[in-house]
PDB file of C-alpha atoms in Angstrom:
ATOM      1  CA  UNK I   1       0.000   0.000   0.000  1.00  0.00           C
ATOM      2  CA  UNK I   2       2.860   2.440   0.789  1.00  0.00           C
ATOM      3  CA  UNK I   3       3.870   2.155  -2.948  1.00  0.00           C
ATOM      4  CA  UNK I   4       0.102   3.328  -3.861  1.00  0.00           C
ATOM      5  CA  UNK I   5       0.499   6.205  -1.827  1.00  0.00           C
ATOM      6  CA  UNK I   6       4.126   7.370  -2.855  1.00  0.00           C
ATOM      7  CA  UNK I   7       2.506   7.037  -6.522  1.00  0.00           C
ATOM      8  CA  UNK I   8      -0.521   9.104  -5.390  1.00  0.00           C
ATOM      9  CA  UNK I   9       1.362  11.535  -3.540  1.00  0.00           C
ATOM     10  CA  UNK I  10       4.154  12.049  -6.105  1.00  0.00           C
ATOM     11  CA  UNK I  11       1.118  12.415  -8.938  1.00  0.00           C
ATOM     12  CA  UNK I  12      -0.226  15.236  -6.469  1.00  0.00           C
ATOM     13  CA  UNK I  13       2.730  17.526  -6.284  1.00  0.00           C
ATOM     14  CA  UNK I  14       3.642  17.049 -10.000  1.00  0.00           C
ATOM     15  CA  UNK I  15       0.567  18.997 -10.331  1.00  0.00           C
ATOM     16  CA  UNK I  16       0.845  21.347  -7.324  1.00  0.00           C
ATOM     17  CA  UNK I  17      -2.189  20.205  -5.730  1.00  0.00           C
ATOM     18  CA  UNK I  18      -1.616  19.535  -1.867  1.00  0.00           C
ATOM     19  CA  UNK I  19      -2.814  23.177  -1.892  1.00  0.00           C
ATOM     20  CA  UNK I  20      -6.100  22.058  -2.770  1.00  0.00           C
ATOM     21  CA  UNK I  21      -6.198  19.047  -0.437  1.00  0.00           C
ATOM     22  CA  UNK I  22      -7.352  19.488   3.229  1.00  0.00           C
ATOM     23  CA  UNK I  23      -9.221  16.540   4.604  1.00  0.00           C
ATOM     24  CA  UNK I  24     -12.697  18.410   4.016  1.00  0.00           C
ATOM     25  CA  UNK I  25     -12.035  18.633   0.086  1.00  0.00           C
ATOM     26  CA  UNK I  26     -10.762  15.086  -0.260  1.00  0.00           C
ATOM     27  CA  UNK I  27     -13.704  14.139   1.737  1.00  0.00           C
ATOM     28  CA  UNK I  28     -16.137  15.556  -0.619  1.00  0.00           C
ATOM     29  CA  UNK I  29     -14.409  14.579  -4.090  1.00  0.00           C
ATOM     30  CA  UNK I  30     -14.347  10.824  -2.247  1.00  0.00           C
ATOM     31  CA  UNK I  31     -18.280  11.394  -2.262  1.00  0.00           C
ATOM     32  CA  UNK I  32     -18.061  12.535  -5.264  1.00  0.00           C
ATOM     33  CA  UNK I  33     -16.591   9.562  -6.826  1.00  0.00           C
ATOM     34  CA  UNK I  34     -18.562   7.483  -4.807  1.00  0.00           C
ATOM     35  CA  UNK I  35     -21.753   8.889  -6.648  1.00  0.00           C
ATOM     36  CA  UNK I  36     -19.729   8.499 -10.075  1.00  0.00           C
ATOM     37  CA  UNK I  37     -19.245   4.526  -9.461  1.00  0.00           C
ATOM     38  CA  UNK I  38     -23.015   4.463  -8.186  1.00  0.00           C
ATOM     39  CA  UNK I  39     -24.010   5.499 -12.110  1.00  0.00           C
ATOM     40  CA  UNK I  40     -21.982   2.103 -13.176  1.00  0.00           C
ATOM     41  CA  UNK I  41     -25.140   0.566 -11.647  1.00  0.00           C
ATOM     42  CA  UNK I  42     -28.149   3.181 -12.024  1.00  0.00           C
ATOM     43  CA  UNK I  43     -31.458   1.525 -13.670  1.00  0.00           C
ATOM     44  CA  UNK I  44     -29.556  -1.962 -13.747  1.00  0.00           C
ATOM     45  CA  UNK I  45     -29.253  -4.843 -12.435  1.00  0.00           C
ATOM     46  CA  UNK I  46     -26.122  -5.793 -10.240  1.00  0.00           C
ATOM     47  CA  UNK I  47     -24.576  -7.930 -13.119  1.00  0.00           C
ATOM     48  CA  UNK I  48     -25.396  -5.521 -15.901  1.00  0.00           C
ATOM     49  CA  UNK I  49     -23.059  -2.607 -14.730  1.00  0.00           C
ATOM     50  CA  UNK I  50     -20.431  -1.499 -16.877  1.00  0.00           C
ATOM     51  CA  UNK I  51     -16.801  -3.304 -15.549  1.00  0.00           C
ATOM     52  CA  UNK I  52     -14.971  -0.883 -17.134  1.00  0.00           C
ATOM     53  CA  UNK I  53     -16.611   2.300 -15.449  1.00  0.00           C
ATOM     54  CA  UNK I  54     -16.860   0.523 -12.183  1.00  0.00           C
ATOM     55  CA  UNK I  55     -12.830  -0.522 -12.631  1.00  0.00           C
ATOM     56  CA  UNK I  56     -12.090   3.364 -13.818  1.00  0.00           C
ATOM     57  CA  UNK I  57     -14.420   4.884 -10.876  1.00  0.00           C
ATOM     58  CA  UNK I  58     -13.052   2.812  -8.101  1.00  0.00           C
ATOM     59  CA  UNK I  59      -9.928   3.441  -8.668  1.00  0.00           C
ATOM     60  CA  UNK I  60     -10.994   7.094  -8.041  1.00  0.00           C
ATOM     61  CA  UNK I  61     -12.506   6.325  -4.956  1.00  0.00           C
ATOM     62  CA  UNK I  62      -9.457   4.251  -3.473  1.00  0.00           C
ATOM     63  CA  UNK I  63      -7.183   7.407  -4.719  1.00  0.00           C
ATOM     64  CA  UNK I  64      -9.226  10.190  -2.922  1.00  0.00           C
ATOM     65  CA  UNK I  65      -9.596   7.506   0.600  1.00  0.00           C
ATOM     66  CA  UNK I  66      -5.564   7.029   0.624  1.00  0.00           C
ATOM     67  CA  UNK I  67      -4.789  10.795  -0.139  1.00  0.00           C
ATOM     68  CA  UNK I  68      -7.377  11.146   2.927  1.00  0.00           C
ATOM     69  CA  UNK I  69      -5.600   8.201   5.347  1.00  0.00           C
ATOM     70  CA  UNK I  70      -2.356  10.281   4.184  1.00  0.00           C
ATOM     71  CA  UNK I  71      -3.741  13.520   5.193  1.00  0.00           C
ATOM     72  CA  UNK I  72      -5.114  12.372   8.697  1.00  0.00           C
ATOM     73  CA  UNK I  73      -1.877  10.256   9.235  1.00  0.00           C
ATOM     74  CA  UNK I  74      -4.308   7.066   9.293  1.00  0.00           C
ATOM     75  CA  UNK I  75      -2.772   3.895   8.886  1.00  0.00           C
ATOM     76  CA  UNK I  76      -5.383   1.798   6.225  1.00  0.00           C
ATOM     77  CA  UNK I  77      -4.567  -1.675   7.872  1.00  0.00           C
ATOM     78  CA  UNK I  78      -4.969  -0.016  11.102  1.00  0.00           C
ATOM     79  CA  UNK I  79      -8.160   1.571  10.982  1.00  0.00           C
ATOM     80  CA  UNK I  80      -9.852  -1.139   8.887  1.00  0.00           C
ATOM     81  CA  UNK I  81      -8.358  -4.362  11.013  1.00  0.00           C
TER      82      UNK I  81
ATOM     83  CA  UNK O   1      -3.459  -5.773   1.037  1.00  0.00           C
ATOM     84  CA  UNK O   2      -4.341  -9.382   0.905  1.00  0.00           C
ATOM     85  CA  UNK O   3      -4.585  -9.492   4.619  1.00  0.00           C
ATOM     86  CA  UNK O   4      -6.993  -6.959   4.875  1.00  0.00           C
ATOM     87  CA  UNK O   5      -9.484  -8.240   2.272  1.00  0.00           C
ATOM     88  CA  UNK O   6      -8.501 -11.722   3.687  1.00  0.00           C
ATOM     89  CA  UNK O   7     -10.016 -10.555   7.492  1.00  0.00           C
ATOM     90  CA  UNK O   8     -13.102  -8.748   5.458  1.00  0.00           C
ATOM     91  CA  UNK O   9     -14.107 -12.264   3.616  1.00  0.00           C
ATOM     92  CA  UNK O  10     -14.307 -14.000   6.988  1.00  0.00           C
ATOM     93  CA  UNK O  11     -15.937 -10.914   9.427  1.00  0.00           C
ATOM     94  CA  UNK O  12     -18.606 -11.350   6.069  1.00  0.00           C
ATOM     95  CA  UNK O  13     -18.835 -15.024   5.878  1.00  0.00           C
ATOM     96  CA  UNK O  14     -18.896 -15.397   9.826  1.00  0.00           C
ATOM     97  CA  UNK O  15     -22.231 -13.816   9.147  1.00  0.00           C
ATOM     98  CA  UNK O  16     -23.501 -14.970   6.011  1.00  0.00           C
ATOM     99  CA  UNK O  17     -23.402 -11.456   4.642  1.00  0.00           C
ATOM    100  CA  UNK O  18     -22.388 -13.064   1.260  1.00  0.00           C
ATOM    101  CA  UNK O  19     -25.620 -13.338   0.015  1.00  0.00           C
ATOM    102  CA  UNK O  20     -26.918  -9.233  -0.014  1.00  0.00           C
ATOM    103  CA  UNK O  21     -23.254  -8.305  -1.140  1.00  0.00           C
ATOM    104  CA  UNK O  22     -23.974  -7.961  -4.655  1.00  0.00           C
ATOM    105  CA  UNK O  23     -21.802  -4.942  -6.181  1.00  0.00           C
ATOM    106  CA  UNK O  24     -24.492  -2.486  -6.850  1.00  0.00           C
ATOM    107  CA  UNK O  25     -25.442  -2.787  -3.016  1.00  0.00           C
ATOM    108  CA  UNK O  26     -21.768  -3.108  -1.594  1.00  0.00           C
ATOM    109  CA  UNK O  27     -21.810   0.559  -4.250  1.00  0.00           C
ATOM    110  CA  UNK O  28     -24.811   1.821  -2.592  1.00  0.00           C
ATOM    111  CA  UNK O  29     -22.707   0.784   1.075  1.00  0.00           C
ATOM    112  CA  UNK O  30     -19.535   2.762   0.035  1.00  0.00           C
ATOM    113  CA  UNK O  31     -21.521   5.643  -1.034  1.00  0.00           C
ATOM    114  CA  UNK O  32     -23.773   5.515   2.522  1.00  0.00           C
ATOM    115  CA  UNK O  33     -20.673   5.393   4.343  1.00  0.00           C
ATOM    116  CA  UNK O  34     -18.835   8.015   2.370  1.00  0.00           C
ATOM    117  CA  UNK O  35     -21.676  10.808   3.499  1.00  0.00           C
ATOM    118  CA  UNK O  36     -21.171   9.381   6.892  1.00  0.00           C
ATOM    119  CA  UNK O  37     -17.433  10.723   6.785  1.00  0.00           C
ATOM    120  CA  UNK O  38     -18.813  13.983   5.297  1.00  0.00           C
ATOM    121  CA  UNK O  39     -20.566  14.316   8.334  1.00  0.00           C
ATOM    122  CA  UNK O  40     -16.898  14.553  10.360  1.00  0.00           C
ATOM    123  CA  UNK O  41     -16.622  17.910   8.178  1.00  0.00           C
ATOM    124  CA  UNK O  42     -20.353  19.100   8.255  1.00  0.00           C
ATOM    125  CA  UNK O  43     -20.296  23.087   9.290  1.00  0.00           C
ATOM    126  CA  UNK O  44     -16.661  22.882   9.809  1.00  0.00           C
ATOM    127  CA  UNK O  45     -13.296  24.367   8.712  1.00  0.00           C
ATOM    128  CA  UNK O  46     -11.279  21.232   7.734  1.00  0.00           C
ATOM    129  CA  UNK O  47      -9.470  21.321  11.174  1.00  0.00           C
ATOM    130  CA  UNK O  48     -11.880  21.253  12.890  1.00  0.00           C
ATOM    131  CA  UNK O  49     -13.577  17.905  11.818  1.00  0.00           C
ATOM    132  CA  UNK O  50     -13.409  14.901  14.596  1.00  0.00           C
ATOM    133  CA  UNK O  51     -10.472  12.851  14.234  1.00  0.00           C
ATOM    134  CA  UNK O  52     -12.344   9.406  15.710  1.00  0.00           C
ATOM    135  CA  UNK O  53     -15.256  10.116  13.629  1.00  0.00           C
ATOM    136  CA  UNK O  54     -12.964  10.335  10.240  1.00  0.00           C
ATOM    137  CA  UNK O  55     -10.970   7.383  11.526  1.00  0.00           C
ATOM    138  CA  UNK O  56     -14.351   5.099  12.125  1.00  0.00           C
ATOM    139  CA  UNK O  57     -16.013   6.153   9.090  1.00  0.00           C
ATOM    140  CA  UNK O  58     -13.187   6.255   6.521  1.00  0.00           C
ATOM    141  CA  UNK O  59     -12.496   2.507   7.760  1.00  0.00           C
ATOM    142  CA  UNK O  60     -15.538   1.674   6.581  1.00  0.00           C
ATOM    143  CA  UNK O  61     -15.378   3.555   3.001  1.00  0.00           C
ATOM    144  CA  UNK O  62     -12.337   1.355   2.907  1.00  0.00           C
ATOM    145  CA  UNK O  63     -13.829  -1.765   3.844  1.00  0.00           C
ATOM    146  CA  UNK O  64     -16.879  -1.510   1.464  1.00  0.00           C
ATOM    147  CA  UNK O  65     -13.919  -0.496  -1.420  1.00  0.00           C
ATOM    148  CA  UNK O  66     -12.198  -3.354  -0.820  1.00  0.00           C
ATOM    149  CA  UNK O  67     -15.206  -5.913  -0.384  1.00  0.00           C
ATOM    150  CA  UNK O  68     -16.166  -4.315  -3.707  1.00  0.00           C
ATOM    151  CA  UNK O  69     -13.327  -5.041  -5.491  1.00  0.00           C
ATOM    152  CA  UNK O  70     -13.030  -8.052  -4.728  1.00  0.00           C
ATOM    153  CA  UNK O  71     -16.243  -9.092  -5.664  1.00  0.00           C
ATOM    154  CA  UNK O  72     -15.553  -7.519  -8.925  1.00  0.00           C
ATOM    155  CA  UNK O  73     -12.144  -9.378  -9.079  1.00  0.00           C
ATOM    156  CA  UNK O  74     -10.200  -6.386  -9.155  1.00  0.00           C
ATOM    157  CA  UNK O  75      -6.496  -5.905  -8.175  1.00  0.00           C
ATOM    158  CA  UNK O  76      -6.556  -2.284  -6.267  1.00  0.00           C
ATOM    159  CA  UNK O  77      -2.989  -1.888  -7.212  1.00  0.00           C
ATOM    160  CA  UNK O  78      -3.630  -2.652 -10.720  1.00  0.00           C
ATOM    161  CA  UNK O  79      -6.260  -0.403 -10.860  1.00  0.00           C
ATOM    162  CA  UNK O  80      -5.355   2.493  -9.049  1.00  0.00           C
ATOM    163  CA  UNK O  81      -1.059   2.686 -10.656  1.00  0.00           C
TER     164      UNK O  81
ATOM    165  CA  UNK C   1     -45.699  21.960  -7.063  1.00  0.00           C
ATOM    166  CA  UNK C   2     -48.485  20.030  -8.517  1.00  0.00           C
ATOM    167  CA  UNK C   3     -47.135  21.529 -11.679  1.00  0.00           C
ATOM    168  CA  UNK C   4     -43.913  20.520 -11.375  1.00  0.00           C
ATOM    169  CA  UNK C   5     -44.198  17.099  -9.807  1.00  0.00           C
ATOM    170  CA  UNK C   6     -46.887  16.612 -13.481  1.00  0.00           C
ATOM    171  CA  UNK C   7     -44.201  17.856 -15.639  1.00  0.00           C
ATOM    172  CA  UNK C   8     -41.542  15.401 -14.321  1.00  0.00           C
ATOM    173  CA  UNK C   9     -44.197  12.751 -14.388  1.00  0.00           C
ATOM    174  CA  UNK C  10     -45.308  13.665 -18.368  1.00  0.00           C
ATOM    175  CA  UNK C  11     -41.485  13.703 -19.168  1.00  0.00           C
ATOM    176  CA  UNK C  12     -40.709  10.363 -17.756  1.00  0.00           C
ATOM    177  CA  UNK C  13     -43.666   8.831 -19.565  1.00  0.00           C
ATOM    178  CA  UNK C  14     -43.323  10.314 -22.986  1.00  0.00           C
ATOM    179  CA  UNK C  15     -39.914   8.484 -22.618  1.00  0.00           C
ATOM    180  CA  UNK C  16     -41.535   5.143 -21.154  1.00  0.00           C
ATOM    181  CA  UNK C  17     -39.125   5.282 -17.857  1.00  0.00           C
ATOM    182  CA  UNK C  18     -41.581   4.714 -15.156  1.00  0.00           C
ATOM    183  CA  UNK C  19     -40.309   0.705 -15.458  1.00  0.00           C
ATOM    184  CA  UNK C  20     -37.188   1.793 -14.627  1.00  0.00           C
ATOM    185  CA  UNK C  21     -38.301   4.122 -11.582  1.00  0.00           C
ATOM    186  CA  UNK C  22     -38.410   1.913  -8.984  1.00  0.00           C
ATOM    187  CA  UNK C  23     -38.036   3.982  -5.426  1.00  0.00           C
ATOM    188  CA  UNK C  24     -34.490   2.158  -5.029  1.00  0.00           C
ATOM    189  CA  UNK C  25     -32.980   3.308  -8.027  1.00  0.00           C
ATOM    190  CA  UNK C  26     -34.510   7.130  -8.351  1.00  0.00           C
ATOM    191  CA  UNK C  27     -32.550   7.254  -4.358  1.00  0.00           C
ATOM    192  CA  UNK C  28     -29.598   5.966  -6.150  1.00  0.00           C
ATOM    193  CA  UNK C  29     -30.124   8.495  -8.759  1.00  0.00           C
ATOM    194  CA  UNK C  30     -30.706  11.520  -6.558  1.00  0.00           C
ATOM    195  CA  UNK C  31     -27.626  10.660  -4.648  1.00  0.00           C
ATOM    196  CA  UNK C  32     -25.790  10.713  -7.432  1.00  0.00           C
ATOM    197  CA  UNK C  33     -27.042  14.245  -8.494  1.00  0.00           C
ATOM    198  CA  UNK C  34     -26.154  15.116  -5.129  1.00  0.00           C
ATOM    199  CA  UNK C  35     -22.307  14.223  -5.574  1.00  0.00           C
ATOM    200  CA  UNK C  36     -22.463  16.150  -9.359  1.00  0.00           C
ATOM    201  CA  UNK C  37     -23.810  19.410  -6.979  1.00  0.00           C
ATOM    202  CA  UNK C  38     -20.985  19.139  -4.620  1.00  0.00           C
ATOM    203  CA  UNK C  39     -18.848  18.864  -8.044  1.00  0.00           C
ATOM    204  CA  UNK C  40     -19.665  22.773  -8.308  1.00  0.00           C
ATOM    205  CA  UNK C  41     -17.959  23.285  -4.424  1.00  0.00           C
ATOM    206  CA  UNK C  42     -14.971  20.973  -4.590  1.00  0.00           C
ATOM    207  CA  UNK C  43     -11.587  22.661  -4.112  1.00  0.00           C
ATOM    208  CA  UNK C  44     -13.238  26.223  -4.009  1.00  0.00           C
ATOM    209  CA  UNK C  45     -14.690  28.588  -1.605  1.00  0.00           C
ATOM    210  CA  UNK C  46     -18.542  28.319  -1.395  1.00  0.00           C
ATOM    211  CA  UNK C  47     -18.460  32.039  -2.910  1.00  0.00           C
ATOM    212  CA  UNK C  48     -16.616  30.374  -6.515  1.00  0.00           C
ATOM    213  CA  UNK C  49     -18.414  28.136  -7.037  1.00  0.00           C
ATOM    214  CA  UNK C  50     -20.201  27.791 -11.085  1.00  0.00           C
ATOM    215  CA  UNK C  51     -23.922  29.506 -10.729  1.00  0.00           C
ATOM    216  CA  UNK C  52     -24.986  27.769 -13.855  1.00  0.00           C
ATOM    217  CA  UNK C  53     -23.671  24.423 -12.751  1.00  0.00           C
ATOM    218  CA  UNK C  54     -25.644  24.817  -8.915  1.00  0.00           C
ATOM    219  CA  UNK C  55     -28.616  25.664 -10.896  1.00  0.00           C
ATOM    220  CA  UNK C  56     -28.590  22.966 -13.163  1.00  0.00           C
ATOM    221  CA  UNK C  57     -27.580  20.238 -10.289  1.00  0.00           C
ATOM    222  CA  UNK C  58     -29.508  21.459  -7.847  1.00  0.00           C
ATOM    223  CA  UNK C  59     -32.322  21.053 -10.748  1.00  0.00           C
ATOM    224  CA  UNK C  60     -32.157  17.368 -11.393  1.00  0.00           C
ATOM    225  CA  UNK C  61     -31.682  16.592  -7.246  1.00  0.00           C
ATOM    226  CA  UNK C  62     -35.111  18.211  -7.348  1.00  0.00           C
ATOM    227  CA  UNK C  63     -36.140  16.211 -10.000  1.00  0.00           C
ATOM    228  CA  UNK C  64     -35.141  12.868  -8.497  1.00  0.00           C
ATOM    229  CA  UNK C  65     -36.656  13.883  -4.776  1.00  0.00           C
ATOM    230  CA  UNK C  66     -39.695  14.787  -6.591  1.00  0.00           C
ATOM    231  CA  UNK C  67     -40.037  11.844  -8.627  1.00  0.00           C
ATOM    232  CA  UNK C  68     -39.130   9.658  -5.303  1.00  0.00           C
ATOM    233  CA  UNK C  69     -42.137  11.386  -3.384  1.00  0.00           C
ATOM    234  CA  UNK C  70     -44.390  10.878  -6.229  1.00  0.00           C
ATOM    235  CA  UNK C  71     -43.395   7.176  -6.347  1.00  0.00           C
ATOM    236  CA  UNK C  72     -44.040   6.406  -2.336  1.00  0.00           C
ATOM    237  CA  UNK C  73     -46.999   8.961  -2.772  1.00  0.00           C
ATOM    238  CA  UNK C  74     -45.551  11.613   0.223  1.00  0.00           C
ATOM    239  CA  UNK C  75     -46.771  15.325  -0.007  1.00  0.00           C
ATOM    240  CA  UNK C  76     -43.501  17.351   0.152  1.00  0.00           C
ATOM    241  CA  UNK C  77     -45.313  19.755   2.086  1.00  0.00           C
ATOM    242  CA  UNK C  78     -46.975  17.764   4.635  1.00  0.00           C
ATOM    243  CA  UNK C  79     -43.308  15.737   5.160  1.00  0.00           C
ATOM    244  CA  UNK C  80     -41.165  18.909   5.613  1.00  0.00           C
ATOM    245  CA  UNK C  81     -43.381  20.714   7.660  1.00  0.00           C
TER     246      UNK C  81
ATOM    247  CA  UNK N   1     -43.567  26.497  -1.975  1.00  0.00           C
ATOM    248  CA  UNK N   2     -43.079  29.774  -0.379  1.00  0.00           C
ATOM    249  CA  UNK N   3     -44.410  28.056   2.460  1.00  0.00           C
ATOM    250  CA  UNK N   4     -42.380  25.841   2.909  1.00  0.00           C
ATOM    251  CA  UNK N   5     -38.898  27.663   2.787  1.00  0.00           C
ATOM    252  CA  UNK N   6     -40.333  30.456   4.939  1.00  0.00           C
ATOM    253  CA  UNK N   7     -41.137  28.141   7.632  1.00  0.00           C
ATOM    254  CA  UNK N   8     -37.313  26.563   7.128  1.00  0.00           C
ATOM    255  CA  UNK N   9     -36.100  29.669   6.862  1.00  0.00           C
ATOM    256  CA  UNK N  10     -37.883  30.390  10.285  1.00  0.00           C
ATOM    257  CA  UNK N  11     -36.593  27.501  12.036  1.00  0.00           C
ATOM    258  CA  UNK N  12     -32.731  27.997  10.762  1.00  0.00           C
ATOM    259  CA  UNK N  13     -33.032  31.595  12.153  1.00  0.00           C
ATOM    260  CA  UNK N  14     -34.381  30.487  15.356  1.00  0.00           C
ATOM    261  CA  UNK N  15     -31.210  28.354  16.047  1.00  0.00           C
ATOM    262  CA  UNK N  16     -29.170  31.008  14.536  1.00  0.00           C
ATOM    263  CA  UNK N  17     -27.709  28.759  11.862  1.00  0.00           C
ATOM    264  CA  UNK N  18     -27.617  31.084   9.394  1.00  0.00           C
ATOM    265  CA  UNK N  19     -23.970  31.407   9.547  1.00  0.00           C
ATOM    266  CA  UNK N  20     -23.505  27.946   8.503  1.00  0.00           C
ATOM    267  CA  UNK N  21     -25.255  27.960   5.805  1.00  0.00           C
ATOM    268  CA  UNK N  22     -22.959  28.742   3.304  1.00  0.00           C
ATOM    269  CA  UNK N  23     -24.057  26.934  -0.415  1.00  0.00           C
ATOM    270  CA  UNK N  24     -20.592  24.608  -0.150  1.00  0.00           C
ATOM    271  CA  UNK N  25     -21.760  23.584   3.364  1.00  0.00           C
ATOM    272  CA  UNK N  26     -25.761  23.309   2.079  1.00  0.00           C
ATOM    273  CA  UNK N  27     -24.649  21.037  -0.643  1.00  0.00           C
ATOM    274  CA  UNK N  28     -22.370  19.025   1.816  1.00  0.00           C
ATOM    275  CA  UNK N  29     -25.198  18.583   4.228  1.00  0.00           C
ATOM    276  CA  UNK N  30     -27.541  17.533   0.842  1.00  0.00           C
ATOM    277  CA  UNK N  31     -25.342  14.252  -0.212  1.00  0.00           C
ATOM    278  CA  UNK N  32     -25.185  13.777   3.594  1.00  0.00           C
ATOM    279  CA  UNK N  33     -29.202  13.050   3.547  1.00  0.00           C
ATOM    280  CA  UNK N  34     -29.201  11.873  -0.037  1.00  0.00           C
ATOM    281  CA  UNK N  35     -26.593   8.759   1.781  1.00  0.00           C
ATOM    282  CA  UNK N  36     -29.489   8.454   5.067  1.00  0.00           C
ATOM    283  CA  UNK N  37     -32.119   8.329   2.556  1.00  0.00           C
ATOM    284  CA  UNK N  38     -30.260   5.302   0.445  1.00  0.00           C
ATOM    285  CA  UNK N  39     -29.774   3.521   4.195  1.00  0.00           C
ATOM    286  CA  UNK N  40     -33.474   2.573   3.722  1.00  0.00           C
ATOM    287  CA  UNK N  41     -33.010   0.633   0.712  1.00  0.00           C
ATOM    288  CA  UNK N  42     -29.469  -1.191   1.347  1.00  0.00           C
ATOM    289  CA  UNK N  43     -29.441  -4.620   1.358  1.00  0.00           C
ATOM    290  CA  UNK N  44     -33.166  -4.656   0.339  1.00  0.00           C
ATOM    291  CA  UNK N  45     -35.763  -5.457  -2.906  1.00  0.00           C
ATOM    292  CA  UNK N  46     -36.896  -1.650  -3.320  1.00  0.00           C
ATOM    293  CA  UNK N  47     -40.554  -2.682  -2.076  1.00  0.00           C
ATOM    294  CA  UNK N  48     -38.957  -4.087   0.873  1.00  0.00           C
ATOM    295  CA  UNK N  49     -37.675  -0.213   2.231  1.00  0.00           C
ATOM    296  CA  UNK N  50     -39.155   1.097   5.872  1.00  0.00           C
ATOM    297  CA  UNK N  51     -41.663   3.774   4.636  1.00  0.00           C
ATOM    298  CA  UNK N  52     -40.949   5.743   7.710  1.00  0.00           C
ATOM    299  CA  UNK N  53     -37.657   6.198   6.884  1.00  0.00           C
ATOM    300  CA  UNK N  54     -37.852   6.695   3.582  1.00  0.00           C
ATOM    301  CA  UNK N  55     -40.113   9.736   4.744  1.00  0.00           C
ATOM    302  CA  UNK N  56     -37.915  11.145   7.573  1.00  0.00           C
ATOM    303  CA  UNK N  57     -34.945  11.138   5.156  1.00  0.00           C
ATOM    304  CA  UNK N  58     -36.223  12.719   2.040  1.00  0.00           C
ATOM    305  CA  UNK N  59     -38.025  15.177   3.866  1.00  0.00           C
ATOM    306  CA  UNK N  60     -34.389  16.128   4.926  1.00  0.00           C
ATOM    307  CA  UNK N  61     -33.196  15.882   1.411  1.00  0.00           C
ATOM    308  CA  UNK N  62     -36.194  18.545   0.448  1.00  0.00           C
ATOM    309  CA  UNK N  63     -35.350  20.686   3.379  1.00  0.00           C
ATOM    310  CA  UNK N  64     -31.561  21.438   2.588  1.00  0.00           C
ATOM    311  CA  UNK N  65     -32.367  21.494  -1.046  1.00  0.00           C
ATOM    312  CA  UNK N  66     -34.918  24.275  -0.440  1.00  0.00           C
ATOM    313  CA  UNK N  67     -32.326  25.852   1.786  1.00  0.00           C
ATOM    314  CA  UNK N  68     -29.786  25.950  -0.606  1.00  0.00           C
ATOM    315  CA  UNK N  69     -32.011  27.718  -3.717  1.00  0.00           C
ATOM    316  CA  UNK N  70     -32.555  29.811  -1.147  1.00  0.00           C
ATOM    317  CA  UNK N  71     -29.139  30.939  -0.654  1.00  0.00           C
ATOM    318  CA  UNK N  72     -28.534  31.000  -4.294  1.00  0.00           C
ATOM    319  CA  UNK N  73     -31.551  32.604  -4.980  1.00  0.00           C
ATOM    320  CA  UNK N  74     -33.067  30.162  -7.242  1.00  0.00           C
ATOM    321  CA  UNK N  75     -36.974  29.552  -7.472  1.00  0.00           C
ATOM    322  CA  UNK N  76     -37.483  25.662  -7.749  1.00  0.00           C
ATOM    323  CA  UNK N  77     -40.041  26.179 -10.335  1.00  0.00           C
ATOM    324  CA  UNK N  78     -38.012  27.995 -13.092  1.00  0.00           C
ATOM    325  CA  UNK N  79     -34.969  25.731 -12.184  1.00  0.00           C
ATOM    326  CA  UNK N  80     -36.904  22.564 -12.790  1.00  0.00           C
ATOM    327  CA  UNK N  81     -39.276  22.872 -15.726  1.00  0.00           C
TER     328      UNK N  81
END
């Protein structure tokens, strides 16, 4: 997991955004994405969603919740064990 | 990783949860528990928020991520690098 | 309201939707509209936010929580009040 | 519909929340019900959802929505149709 979050944290200041990223922010666009893998399944039944979207929205989700742990200092084996 | 989805499998089996996790409800579950971590920041600055409410309820985003991608057979890794 | 909650209603049936509008999936759907609202707020102050994009979110949240209502049969008014 | 946001209006002033209520924090607070109102329907057949809830949560959804046109100004009427 540590490798995930170099990656996303080394992404992040390519781009200058740690500005942007208090732990209120990175809450919301986590929501955000949340509601964006959600429309993988809108009007449909569990097996007719999209893999593609959910596999491309997902991975948004997991990148917002370790840029979050990262934030808060959170350990993810920690907090979820 | 592996550990952690490992110990999510059997908290879910030890209570037969296998049957309603489907992945457009386990979506529906992340998205639930990702306004519950919103809530940490409701009417806040971003410093403000609790720090044992973020912990608790970004455990659980994680946990329904996880559950989720694994039911999809999805590497996080993979998806998220 | 009347008026509105018949124009939603006319809308979805001159595209045949009502099979899909089962109360399960128009929550799913207004939750989602609700993430594309807080699109408008993330990374800004609440005073830069998009006007055009709040009004056109904040449209089709309406639209879902009116459609919702209409499908358990609630009065808006006699619920919020 | 006036009704209706003058009497939330009335109630927010009471409590003097008015100084919350900034649109970012409005919308935040939306998603926040939008998730409570899902809740009802997780793990469940959509016929299968506790009506009371369904009620109590949506009627939250309509109150912060109604809030938040009224901070932006926005008549739900024009915005919708």
């Amino acid at each position: 997991m540590n490798e995930i979050i170099d990656a996303l944290n080394k992404f992040r200041d390519e781009r200058e955004w740690s500005q942007f990223h208090n732990p209120k922010d990175l809450s919301v666009a986590l929501s955000i994405e949340a509601g964006e893998l959600l429309e993988a399944f809108l009007w449909k039944q569990p097996e007719d969603a999209d893999p593609d979207k959910i596999k491309e929205e997902l991975a948004d989700v997991f990148s917002f919740a370790f840029l979050l742990a990262d934030a808060c200092q959170l350990d993810v084996k920690d907090i979820v064990l």
